[in-house]
Short mmCIF file of C-alpha atoms in Angstrom, two decimals:
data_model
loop_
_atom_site.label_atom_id
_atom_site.label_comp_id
_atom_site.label_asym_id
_atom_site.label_seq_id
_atom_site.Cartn_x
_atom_site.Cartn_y
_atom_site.Cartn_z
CA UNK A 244 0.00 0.00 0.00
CA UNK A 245 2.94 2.28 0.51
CA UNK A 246 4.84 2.03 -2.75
CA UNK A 247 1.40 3.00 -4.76
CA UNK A 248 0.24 5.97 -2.49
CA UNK A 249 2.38 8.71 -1.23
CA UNK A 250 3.55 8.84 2.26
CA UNK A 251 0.79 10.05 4.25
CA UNK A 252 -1.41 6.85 2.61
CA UNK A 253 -4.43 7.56 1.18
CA UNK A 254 -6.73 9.27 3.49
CA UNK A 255 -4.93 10.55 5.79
CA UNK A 256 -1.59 11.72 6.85
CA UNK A 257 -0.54 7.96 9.33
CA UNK A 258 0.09 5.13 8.52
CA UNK A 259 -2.62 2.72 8.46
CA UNK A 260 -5.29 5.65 8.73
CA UNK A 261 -8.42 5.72 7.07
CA UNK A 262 -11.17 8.41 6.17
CA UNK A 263 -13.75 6.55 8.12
CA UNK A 264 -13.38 4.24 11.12
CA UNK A 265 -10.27 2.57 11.23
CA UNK A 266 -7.49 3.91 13.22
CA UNK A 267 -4.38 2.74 13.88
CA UNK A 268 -2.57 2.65 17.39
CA UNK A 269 0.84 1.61 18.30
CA UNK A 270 1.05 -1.43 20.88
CA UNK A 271 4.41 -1.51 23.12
CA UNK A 272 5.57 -4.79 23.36
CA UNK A 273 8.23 -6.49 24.99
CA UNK A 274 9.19 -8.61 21.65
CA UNK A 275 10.28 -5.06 20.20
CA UNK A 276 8.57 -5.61 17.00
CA UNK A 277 6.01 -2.61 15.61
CA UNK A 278 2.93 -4.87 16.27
CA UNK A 279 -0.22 -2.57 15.26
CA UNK A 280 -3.55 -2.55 17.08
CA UNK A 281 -6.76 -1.95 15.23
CA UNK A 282 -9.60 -0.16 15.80
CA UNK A 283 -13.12 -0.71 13.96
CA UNK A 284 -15.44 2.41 14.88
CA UNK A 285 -19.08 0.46 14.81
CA UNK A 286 -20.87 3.23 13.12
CA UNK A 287 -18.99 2.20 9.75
CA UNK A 288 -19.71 -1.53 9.78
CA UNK A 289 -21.27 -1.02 6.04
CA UNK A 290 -18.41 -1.07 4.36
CA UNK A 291 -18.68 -4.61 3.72
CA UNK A 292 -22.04 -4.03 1.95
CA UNK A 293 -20.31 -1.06 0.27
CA UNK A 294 -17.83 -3.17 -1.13
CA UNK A 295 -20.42 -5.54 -2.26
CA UNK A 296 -22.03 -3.13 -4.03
CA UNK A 297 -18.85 -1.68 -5.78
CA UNK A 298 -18.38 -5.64 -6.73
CA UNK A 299 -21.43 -5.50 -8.07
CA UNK A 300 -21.11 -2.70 -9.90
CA UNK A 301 -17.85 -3.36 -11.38
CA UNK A 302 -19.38 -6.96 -12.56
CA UNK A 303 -22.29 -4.99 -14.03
CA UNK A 304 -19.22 -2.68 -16.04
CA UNK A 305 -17.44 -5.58 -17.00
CA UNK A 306 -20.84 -7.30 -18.67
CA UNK A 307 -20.90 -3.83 -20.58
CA UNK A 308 -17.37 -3.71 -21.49
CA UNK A 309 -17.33 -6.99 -22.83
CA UNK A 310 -20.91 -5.99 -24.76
CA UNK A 311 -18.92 -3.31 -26.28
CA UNK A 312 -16.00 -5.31 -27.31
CA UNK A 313 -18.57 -7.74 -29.08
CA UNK A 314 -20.14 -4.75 -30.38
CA UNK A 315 -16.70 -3.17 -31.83
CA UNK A 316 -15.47 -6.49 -33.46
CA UNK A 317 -19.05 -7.12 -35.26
CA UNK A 318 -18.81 -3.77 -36.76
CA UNK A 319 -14.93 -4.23 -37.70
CA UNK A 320 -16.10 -7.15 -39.60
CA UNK A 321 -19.03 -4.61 -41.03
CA UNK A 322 -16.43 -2.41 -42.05
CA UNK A 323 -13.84 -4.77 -43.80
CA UNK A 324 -16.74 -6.24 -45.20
CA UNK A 325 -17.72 -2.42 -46.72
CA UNK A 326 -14.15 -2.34 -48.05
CA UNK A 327 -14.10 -5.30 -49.66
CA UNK A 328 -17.16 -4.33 -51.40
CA UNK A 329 -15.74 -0.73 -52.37
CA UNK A 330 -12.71 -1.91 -53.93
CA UNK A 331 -14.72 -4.77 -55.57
CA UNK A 332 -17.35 -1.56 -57.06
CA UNK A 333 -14.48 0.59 -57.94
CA UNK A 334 -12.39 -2.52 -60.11
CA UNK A 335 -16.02 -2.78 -61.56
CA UNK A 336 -16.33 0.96 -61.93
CA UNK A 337 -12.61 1.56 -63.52
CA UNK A 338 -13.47 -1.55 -65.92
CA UNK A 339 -16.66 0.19 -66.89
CA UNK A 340 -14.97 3.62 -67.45
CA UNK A 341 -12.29 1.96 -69.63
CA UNK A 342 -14.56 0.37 -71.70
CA UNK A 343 -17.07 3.51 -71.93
CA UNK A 344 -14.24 5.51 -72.88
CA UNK A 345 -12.58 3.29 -76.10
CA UNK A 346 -15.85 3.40 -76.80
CA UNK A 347 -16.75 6.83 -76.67
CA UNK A 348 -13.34 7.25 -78.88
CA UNK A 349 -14.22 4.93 -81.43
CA UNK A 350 -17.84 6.46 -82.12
CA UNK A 351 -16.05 10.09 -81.65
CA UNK A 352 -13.99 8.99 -84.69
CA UNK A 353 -17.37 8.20 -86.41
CA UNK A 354 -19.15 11.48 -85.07
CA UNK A 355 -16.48 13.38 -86.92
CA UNK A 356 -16.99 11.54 -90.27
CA UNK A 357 -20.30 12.13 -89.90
CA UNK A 358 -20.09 15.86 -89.61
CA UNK A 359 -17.59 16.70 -92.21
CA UNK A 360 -20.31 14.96 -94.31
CA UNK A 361 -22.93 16.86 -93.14
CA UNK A 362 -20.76 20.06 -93.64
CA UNK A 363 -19.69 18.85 -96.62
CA UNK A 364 -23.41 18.31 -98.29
CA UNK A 365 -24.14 21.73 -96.82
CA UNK A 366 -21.60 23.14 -99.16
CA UNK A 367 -22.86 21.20 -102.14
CA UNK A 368 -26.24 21.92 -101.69
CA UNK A 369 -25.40 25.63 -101.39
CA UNK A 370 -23.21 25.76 -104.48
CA UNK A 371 -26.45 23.94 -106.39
CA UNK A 372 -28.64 26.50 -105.12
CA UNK A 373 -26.29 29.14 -106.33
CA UNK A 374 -25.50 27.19 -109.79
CA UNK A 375 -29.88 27.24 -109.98
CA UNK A 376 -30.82 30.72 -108.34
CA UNK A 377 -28.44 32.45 -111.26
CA UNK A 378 -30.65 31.69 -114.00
#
């Protein structure tokens, strides 16, 4: 308990002293050793139902930790499933394009030949109309 809290412990500024009901006294002894006495203030007897309830609690945030961590991994798979189905659409998509475009080049080709003829007939039929409209 001492290497984790600083030196007064946690509560308190002594050694073995608590916020509510437990103090800690000093016994003299003739072995010499530090032998501690303890000293449960009735008033605070709860603190085993306390600490039942924190248990219970805890158990409670554990059942919705581990519902999140179900939670988390179904939508990973949700998600690599979504990417595997983007970069399937988009190889579909690109394949489409290329395609659309060759294509769109060869009948471009065509569209041109077909409008030099139109402009060409244009100019014929406007030279005939001139050749006629003279006489």
């Amino acid at each position: 308990m001492s290497d984790s809290y600083p030196k007064g412990g946690i509560y308190g500024s002594g050694p073995l002293r608590s916020r509510e009901g437990i103090s800690a006294r000093s016994v003299a002894s003739s072995s010499g050793g530090g032998d501690v006495q303890l000293q449960i203030d009735p008033m605070h007897v709860d603190l085993d139902d306390r600490i039942s309830v924190l248990h219970r609690q805890i158990g409670q945030l554990k059942g919705v930790a581990l519902e999140i961590e179900t939670e988390a991994k179904l939508q990973n798979n949700l998600l690599a499933q979504l990417q595997n189905t983007m970069t399937k659409a988009q190889a579909g998509l690109k394949n489409n394009m290329r395609r659309l475009n060759k294509r769109i080049f060869q009948q471009g080709s065509n569209h041109v030949v077909h409008v030099v003829m139109f402009a060409l007939l244009c100019f014929f039929l406007v030279y005939l109309w001139s050749k006629f409209s003279k006489i």
